[in-house]
Short mmCIF file of C-alpha atoms in Angstrom, two decimals:
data_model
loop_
_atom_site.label_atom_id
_atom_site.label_comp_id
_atom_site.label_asym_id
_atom_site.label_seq_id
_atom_site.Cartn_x
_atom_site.Cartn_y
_atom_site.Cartn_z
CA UNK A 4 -110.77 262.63 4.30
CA UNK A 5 -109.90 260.64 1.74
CA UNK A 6 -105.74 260.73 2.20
CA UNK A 7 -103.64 257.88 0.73
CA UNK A 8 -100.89 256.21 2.34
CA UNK A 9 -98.53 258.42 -0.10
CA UNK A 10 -100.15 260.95 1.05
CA UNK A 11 -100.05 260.47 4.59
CA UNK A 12 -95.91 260.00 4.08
CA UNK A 13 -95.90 263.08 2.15
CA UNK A 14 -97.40 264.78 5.32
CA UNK A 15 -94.68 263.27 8.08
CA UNK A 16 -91.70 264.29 5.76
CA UNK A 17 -91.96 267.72 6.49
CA UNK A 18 -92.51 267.37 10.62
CA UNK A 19 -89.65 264.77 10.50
CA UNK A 20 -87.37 267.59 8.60
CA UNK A 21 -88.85 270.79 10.35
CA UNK A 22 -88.88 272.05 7.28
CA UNK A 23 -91.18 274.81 6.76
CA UNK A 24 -94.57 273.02 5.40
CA UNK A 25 -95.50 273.44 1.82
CA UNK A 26 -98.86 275.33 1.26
CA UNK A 27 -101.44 272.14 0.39
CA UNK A 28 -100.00 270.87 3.48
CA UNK A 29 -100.57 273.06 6.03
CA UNK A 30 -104.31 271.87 6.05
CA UNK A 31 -104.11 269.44 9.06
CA UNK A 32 -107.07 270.60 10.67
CA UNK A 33 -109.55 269.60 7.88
CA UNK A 34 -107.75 265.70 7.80
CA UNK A 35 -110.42 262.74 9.28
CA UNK A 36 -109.97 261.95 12.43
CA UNK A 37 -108.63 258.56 11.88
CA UNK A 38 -106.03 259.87 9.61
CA UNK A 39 -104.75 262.20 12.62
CA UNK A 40 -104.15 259.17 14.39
CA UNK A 41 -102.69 257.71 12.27
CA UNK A 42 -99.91 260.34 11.96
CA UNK A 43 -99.93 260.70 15.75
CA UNK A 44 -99.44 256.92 16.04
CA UNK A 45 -96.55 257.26 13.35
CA UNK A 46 -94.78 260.27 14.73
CA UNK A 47 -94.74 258.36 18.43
CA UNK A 48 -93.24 255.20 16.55
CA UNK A 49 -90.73 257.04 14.93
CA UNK A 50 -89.97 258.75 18.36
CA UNK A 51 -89.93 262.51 16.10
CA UNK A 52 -90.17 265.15 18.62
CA UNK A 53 -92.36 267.40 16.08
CA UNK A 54 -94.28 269.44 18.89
CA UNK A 55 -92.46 272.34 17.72
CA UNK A 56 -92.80 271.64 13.92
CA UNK A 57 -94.06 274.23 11.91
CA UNK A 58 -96.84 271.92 10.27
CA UNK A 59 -97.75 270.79 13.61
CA UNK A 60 -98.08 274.08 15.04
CA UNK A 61 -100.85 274.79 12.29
CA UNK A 62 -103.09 271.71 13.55
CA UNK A 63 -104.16 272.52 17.43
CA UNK A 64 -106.12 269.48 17.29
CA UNK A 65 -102.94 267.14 16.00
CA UNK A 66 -100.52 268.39 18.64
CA UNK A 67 -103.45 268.32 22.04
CA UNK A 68 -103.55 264.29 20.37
CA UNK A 69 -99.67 263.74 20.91
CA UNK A 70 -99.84 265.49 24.20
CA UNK A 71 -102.55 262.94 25.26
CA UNK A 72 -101.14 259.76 23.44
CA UNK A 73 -97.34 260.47 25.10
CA UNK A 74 -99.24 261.06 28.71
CA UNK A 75 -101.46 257.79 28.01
CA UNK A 76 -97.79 256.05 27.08
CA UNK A 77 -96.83 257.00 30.24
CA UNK A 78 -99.49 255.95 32.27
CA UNK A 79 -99.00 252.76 30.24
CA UNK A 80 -95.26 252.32 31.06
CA UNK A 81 -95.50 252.74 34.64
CA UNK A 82 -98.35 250.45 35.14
CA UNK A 83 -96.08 248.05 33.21
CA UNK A 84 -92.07 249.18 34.99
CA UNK A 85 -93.93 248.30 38.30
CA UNK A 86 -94.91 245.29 37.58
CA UNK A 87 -91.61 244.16 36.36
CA UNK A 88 -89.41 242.62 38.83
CA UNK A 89 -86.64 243.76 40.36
CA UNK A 90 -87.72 247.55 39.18
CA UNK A 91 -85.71 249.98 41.08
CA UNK A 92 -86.04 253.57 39.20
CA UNK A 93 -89.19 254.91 37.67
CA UNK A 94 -89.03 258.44 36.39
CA UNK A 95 -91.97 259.95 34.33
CA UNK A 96 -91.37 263.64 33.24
CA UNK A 97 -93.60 264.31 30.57
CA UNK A 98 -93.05 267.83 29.08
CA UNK A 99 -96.99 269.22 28.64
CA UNK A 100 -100.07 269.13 31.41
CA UNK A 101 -102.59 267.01 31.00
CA UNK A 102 -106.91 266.92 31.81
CA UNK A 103 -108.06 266.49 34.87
CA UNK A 104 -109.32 263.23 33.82
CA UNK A 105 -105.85 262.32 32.86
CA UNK A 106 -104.45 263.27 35.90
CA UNK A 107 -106.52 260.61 37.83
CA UNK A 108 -105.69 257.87 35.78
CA UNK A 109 -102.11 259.12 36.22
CA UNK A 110 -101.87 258.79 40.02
CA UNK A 111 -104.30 255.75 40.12
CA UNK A 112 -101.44 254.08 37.76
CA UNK A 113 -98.84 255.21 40.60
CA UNK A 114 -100.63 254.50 43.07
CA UNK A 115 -100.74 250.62 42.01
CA UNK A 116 -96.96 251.00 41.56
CA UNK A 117 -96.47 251.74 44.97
CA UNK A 118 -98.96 248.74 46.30
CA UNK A 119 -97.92 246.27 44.33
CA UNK A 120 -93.79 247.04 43.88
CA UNK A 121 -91.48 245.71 46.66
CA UNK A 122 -88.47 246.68 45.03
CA UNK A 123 -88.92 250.55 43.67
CA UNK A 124 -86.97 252.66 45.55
CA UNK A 125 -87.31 255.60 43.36
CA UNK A 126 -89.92 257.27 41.68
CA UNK A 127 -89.47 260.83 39.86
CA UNK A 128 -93.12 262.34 38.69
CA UNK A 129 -92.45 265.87 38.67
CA UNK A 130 -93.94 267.95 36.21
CA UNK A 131 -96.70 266.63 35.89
CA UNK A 132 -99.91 268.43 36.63
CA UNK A 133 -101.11 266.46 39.76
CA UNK A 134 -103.25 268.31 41.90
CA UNK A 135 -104.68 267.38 45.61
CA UNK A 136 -106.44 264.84 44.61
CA UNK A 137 -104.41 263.06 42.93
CA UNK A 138 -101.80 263.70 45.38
CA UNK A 139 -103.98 262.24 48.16
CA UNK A 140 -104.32 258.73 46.27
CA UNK A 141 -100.78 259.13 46.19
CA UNK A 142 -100.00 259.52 49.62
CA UNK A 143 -102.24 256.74 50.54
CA UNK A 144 -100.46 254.11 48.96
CA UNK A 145 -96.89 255.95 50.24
CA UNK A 146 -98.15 254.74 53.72
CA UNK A 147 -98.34 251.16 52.84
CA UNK A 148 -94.92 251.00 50.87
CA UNK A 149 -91.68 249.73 52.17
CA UNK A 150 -89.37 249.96 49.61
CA UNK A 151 -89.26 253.35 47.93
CA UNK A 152 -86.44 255.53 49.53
CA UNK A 153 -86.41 259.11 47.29
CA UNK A 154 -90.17 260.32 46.25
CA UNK A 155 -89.28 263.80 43.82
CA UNK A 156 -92.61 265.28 43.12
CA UNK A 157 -91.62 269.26 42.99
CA UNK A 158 -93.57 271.50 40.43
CA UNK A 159 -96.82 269.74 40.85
CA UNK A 160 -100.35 272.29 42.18
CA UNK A 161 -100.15 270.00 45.39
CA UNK A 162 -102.59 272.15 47.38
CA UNK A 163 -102.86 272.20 51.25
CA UNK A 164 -104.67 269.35 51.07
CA UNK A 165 -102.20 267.47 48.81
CA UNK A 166 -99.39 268.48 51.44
CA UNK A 167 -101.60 267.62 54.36
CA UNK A 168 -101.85 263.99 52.97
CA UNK A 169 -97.84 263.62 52.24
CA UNK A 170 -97.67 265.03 55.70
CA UNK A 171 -100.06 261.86 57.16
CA UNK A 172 -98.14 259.80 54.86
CA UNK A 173 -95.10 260.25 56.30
CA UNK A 174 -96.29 259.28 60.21
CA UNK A 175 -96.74 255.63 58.55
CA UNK A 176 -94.16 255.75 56.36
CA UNK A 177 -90.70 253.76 57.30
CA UNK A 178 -88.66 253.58 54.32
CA UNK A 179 -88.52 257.12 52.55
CA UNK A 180 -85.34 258.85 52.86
CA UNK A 181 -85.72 261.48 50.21
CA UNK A 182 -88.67 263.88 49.65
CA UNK A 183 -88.80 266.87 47.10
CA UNK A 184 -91.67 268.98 47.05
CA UNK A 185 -90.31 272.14 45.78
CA UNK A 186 -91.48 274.58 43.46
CA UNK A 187 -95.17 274.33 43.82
CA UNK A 188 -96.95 275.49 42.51
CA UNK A 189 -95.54 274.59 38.78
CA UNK A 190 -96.88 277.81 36.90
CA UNK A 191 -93.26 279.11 37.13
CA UNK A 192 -90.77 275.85 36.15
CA UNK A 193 -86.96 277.10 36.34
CA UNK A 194 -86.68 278.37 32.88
CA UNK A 195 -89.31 281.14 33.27
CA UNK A 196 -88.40 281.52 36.93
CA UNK A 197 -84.83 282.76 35.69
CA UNK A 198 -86.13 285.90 33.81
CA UNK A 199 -88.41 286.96 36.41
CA UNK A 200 -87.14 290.48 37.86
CA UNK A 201 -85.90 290.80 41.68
CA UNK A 202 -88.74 292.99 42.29
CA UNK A 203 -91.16 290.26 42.11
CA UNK A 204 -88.71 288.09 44.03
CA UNK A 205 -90.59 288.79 47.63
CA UNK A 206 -93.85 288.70 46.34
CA UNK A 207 -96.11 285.68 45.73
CA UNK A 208 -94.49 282.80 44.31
CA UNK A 209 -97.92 281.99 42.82
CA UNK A 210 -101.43 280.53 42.97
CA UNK A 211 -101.68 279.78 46.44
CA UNK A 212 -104.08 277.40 46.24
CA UNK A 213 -101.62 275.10 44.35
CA UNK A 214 -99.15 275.59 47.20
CA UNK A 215 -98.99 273.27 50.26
CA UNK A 216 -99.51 276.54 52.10
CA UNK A 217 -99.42 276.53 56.13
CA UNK A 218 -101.79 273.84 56.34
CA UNK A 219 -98.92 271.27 54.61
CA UNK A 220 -96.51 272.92 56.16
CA UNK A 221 -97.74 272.10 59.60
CA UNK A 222 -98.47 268.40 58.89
CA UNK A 223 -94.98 268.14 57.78
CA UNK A 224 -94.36 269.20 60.69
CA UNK A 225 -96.39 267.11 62.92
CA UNK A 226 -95.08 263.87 60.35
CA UNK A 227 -91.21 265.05 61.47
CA UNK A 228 -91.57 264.48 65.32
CA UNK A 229 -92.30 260.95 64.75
CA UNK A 230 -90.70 260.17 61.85
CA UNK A 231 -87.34 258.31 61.48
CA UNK A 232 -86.11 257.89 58.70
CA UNK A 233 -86.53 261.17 56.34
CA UNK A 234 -82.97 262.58 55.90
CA UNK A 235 -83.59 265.02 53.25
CA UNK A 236 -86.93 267.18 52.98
CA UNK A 237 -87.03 269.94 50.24
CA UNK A 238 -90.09 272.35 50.48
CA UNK A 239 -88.64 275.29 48.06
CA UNK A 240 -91.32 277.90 47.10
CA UNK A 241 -94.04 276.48 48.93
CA UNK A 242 -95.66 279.47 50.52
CA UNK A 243 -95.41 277.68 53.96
CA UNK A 244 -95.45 281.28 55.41
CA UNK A 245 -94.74 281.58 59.10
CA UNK A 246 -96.97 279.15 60.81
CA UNK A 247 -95.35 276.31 58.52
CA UNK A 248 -91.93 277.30 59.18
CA UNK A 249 -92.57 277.82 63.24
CA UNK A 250 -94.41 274.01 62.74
CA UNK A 251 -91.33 272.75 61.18
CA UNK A 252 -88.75 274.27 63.43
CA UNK A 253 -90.63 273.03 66.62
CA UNK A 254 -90.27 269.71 65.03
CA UNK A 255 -86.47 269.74 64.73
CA UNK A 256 -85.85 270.18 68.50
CA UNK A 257 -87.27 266.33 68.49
CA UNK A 258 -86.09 264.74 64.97
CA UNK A 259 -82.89 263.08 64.97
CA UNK A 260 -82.73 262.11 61.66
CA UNK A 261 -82.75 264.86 59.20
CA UNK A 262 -80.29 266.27 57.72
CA UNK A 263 -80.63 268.76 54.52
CA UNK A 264 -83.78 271.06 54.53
CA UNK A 265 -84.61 273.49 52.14
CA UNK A 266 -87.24 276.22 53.01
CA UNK A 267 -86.07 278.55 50.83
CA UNK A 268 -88.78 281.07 49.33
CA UNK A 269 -91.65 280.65 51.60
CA UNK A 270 -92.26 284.17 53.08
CA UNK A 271 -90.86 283.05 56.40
CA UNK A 272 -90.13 286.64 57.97
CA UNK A 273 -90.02 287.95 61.57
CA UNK A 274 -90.05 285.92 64.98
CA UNK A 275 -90.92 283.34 63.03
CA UNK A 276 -87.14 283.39 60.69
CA UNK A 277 -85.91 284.08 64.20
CA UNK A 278 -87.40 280.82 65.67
CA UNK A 279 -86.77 278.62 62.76
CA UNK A 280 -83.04 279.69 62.73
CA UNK A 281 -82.47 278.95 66.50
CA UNK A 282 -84.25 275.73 65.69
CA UNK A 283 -81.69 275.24 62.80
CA UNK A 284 -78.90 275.90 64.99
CA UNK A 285 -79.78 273.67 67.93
CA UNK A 286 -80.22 270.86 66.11
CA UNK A 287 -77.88 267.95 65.75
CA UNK A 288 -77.98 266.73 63.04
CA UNK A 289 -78.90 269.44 60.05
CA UNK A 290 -75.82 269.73 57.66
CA UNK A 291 -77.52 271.80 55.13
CA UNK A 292 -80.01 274.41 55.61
CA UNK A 293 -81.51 275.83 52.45
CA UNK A 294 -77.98 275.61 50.90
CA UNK A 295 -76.39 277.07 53.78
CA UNK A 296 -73.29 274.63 54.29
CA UNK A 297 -73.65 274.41 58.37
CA UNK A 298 -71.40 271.40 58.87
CA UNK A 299 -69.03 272.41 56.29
CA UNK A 300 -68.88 275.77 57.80
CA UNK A 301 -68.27 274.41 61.26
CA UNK A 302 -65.90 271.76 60.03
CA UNK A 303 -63.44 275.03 58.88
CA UNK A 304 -63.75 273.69 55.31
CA UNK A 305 -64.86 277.24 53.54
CA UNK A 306 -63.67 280.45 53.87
CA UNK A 307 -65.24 282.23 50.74
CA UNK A 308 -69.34 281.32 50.55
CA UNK A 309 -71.56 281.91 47.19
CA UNK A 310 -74.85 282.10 48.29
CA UNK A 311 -76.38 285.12 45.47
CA UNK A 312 -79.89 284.07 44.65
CA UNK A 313 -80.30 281.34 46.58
CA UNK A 314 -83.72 283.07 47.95
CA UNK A 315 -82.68 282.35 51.45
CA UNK A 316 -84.93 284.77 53.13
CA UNK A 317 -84.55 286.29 56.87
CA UNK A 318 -84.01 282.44 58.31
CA UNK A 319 -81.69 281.79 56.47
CA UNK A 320 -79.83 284.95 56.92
CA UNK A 321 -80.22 284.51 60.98
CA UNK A 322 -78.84 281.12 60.54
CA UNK A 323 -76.03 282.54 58.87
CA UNK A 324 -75.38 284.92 61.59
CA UNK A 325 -75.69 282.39 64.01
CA UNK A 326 -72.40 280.52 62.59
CA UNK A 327 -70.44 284.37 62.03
CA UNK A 328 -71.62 285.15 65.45
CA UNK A 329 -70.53 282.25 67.25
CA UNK A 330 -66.98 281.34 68.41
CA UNK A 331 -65.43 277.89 68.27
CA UNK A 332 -64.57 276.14 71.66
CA UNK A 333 -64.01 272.32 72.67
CA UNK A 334 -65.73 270.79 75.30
CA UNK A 335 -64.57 269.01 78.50
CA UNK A 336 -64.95 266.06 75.85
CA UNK A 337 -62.77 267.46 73.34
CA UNK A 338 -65.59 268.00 70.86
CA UNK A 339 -66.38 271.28 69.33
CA UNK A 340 -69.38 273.03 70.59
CA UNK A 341 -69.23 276.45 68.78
CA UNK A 342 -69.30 277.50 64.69
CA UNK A 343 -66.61 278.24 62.40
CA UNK A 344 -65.21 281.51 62.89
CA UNK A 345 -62.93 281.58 59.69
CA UNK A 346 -65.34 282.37 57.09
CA UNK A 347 -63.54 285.46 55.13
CA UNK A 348 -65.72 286.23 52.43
CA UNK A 349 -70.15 286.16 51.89
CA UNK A 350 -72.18 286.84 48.77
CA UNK A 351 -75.68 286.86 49.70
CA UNK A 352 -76.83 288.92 46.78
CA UNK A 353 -80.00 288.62 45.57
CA UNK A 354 -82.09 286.84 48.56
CA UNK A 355 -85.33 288.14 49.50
CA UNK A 356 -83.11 289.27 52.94
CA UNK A 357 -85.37 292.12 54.61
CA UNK A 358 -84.81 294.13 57.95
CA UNK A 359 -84.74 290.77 60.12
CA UNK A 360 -82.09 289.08 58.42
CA UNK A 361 -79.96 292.36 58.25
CA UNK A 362 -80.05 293.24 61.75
CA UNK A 363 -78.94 289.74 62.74
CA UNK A 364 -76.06 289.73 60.56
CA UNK A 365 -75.10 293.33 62.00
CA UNK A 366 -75.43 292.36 65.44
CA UNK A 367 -72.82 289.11 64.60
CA UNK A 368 -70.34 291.64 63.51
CA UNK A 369 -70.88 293.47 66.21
CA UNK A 370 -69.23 290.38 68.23
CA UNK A 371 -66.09 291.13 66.11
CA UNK A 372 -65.74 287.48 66.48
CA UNK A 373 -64.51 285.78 63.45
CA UNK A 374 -62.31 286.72 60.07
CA UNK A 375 -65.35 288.07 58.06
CA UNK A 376 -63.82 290.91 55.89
CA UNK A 377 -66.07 290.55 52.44
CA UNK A 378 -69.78 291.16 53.22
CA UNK A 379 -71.96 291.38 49.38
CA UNK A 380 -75.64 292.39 50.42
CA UNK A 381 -76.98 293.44 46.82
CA UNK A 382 -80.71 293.70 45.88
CA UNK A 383 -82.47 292.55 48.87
CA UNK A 384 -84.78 294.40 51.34
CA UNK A 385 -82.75 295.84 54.03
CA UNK A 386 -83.99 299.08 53.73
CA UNK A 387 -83.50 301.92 56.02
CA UNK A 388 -83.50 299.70 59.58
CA UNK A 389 -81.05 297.36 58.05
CA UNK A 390 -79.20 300.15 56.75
CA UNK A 391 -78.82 302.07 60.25
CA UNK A 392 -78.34 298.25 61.69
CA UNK A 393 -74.93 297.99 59.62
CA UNK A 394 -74.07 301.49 60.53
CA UNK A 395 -73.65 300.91 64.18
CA UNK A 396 -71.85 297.51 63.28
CA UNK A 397 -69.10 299.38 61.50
CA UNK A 398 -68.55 301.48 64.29
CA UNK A 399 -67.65 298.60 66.55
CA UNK A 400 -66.37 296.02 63.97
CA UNK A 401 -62.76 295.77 63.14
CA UNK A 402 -62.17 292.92 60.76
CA UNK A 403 -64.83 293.79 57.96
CA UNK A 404 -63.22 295.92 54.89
CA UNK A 405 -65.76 295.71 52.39
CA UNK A 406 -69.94 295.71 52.39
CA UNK A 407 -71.66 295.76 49.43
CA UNK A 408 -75.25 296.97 50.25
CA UNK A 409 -76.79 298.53 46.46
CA UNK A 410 -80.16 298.06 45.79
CA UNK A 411 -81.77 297.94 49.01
CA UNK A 412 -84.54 300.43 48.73
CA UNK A 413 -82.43 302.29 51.13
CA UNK A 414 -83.28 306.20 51.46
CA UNK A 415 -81.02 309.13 52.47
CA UNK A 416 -82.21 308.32 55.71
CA UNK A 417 -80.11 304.87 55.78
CA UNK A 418 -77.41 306.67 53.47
CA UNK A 419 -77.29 308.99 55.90
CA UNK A 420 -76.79 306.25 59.12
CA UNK A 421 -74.13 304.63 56.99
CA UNK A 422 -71.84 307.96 55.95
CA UNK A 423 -71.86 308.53 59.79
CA UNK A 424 -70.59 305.25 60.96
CA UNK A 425 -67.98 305.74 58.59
CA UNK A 426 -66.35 308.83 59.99
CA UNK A 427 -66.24 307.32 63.18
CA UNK A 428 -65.12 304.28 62.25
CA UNK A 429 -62.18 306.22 60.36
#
């Protein structure tokens, strides 16, 4: 509209400095477009993170341009970092969602980085708005790589359909060690997550239709009875409910080759924590369990365990028990066939634990097997079951001294169960 170069200059000195924007300048929305680019183009070349500038803030249309000219530089860059040799680390993170349209062209670009790159092994695109779609074109070209060993794609709307195609991906797929889907969907990124309050803890962890759901959660599944070479599989607040989880813990009685899992947050309550933890347990080669430390547990290397808002849930509570409740024992081999029974002190504050998870750790005490004299419960969902559950544990337990059980929606009912154990037990 008519803006000089000194002018133009005169605009950028104030985003470069933050400073707060002088009255004739606070006008961006009436500049030409050209001129808008122009500043765009400058504030890119300059590398001046102004997104949060007070003069930008007054032009909507100037800062949606540098969202879409730093995602178009990224599409840019990895088209261009996989087609450099010897590539072995592409990481795109951009900070702000994109179009749909966008989107496309994003996992098209990808897409030819996986077809066309014999040398990537990693690629990091979290963050970055891709839906099912775009996931599926993804997930096509996954099954025809051979190089790429750790795929992070967590806070992306995946979709059931997006999961169902990773999950088909990996039945092809030889080379990927290393696959992070957690925290879809990405309408709560960790920031935001941290001030939500524990009473919305066991609820939804979002839109479900940008979760993988139970539909991903059983092709995972399906993809880890065949599958030999995924050693880590992360599937945090995924909303796999209970038919995902029972998929995935069928599969472990047949994989041989995982060995951290994380299905932390997923509403996995019931038989179905039940069958997922004995599935845990029996397998041979899980060392971490949504970040449950089984082999370091069973290797006596901790005897005070951290585990406060972890959102373990009931499964991972049972698995817990499991490795309180069992006893440690050689076999006619010499090798050790039972758990570590020296754990002295467990925080599992904070963890979505309900009635299931409760009564599995009060049966395991019941056992009075073990060392276990610290037992920190806070804010979950035992309610009055678990409550009554832990009262006829203290009867027969000798070792525990102190349980910390607050904020469990527990009535005078549980109370009630509780104050009675104790005079017996005294």
């Amino acid at each position: 509209s008519g803006h000089d170069s000194a002018t133009h200059m005169a605009l950028l000195t104030p985003i470069a400095s933050d400073a707060e924007c002088p009255s004739d300048t606070c006008l961006l929305s009436s500049l030409s477009e050209d001129t808008l680019h122009a500043i765009a183009d400058t504030l890119l070349a300059l590398d001046i993170c102004a997104l949060s500038s007070t003069c930008v803030r007054t032009s909507e249309v100037l800062r949606t341009l540098l969202v879409a000219k730093r995602r178009l530089a990224a599409i840019r860059s990895s088209e261009e970092l996989g087609a450099l040799p010897g590539t072995r680390s592409l990481g795109l993170h951009p900070t702000y969602k994109i179009q749909s349209a966008a989107v496309q062209s994003f996992a098209a670009a990808v897409a030819r980085v996986l077809r066309t790159s014999d040398t990537l092994t990693e690629l990091r695109i979290g963050f970055n708005n891709i839906d099912s779609t775009a996931t599926a074109v993804i997930a096509n070209a996954l099954s025809f790589n051979r190089s790429l060993r750790v795929l992070d794609i967590k806070y992306n709307p995946l979709g059931d359909q997006g999961g169902a195609a990773l999950g088909e991906a990996l039945k092809g797929n030889t080379a990927l060690t290393s696959l992070n889907l957690a925290g879809c969907p990405a309408i709560h990124p960790p920031t935001q997550r941290r001030r939500l309050r524990y009473a919305n803890e066991r609820s939804a962890p979002g839109s479900t239709r940008e979760c993988i759901g139970a539909m991903g959660g059983r092709a995972i599944g399906d993809a880890l009875r065949t599958n030999t070479t995924l050693t880590s599989l992360n599937l945090y607040q995924n909303d796999i409910g209970c038919q995902g989880g029972i998929a995935i813990g069928e599969a472990l009685a047949v994989n041989t080759t995982l060995t951290c899992l994380n299905l932390a947050r997923n509403r996995i309550e019931g038989e179905a924590a039940r069958r997922v933890a004995a599935a845990v347990l029996a397998s041979r080669t899980l060392q971490i369990f949504s970040n449950v430390p089984i082999q370091a547990l069973r290797e006596e290397r901790v005897s005070k365990l951290t585990l406060a808002s972890k959102h373990l849930g009931d499964s991972g509570a049972v698995v817990l028990a499991g490795l309180v409740a069992c006893f440690k024992e050689h076999n006619k081999y010499g090798s050790i066939t039972g758990a570590y029974l020296g754990l002295e002190e467990l925080d599992l504050d904070k963890n979505s634990i309900g009635t299931t998870g409760a009564i599995a750790i009060s049966e395991a005490l019941k056992l009075k097997r073990g060392r276990l004299h610290r037992l920190s419960l806070c804010q979950n969902a035992i309610g009055d079951l678990g409550a009554a559950a832990f009262g006829e544990a203290i009867r027969i337990n000798t070792t525990l001294f102190t349980l910390h059980i607050s904020g469990n929606a527990i009535s005078d009912t549980g109370a009630a169960a509780i104050s009675e154990a104790l005079k017996l037990a005294s």
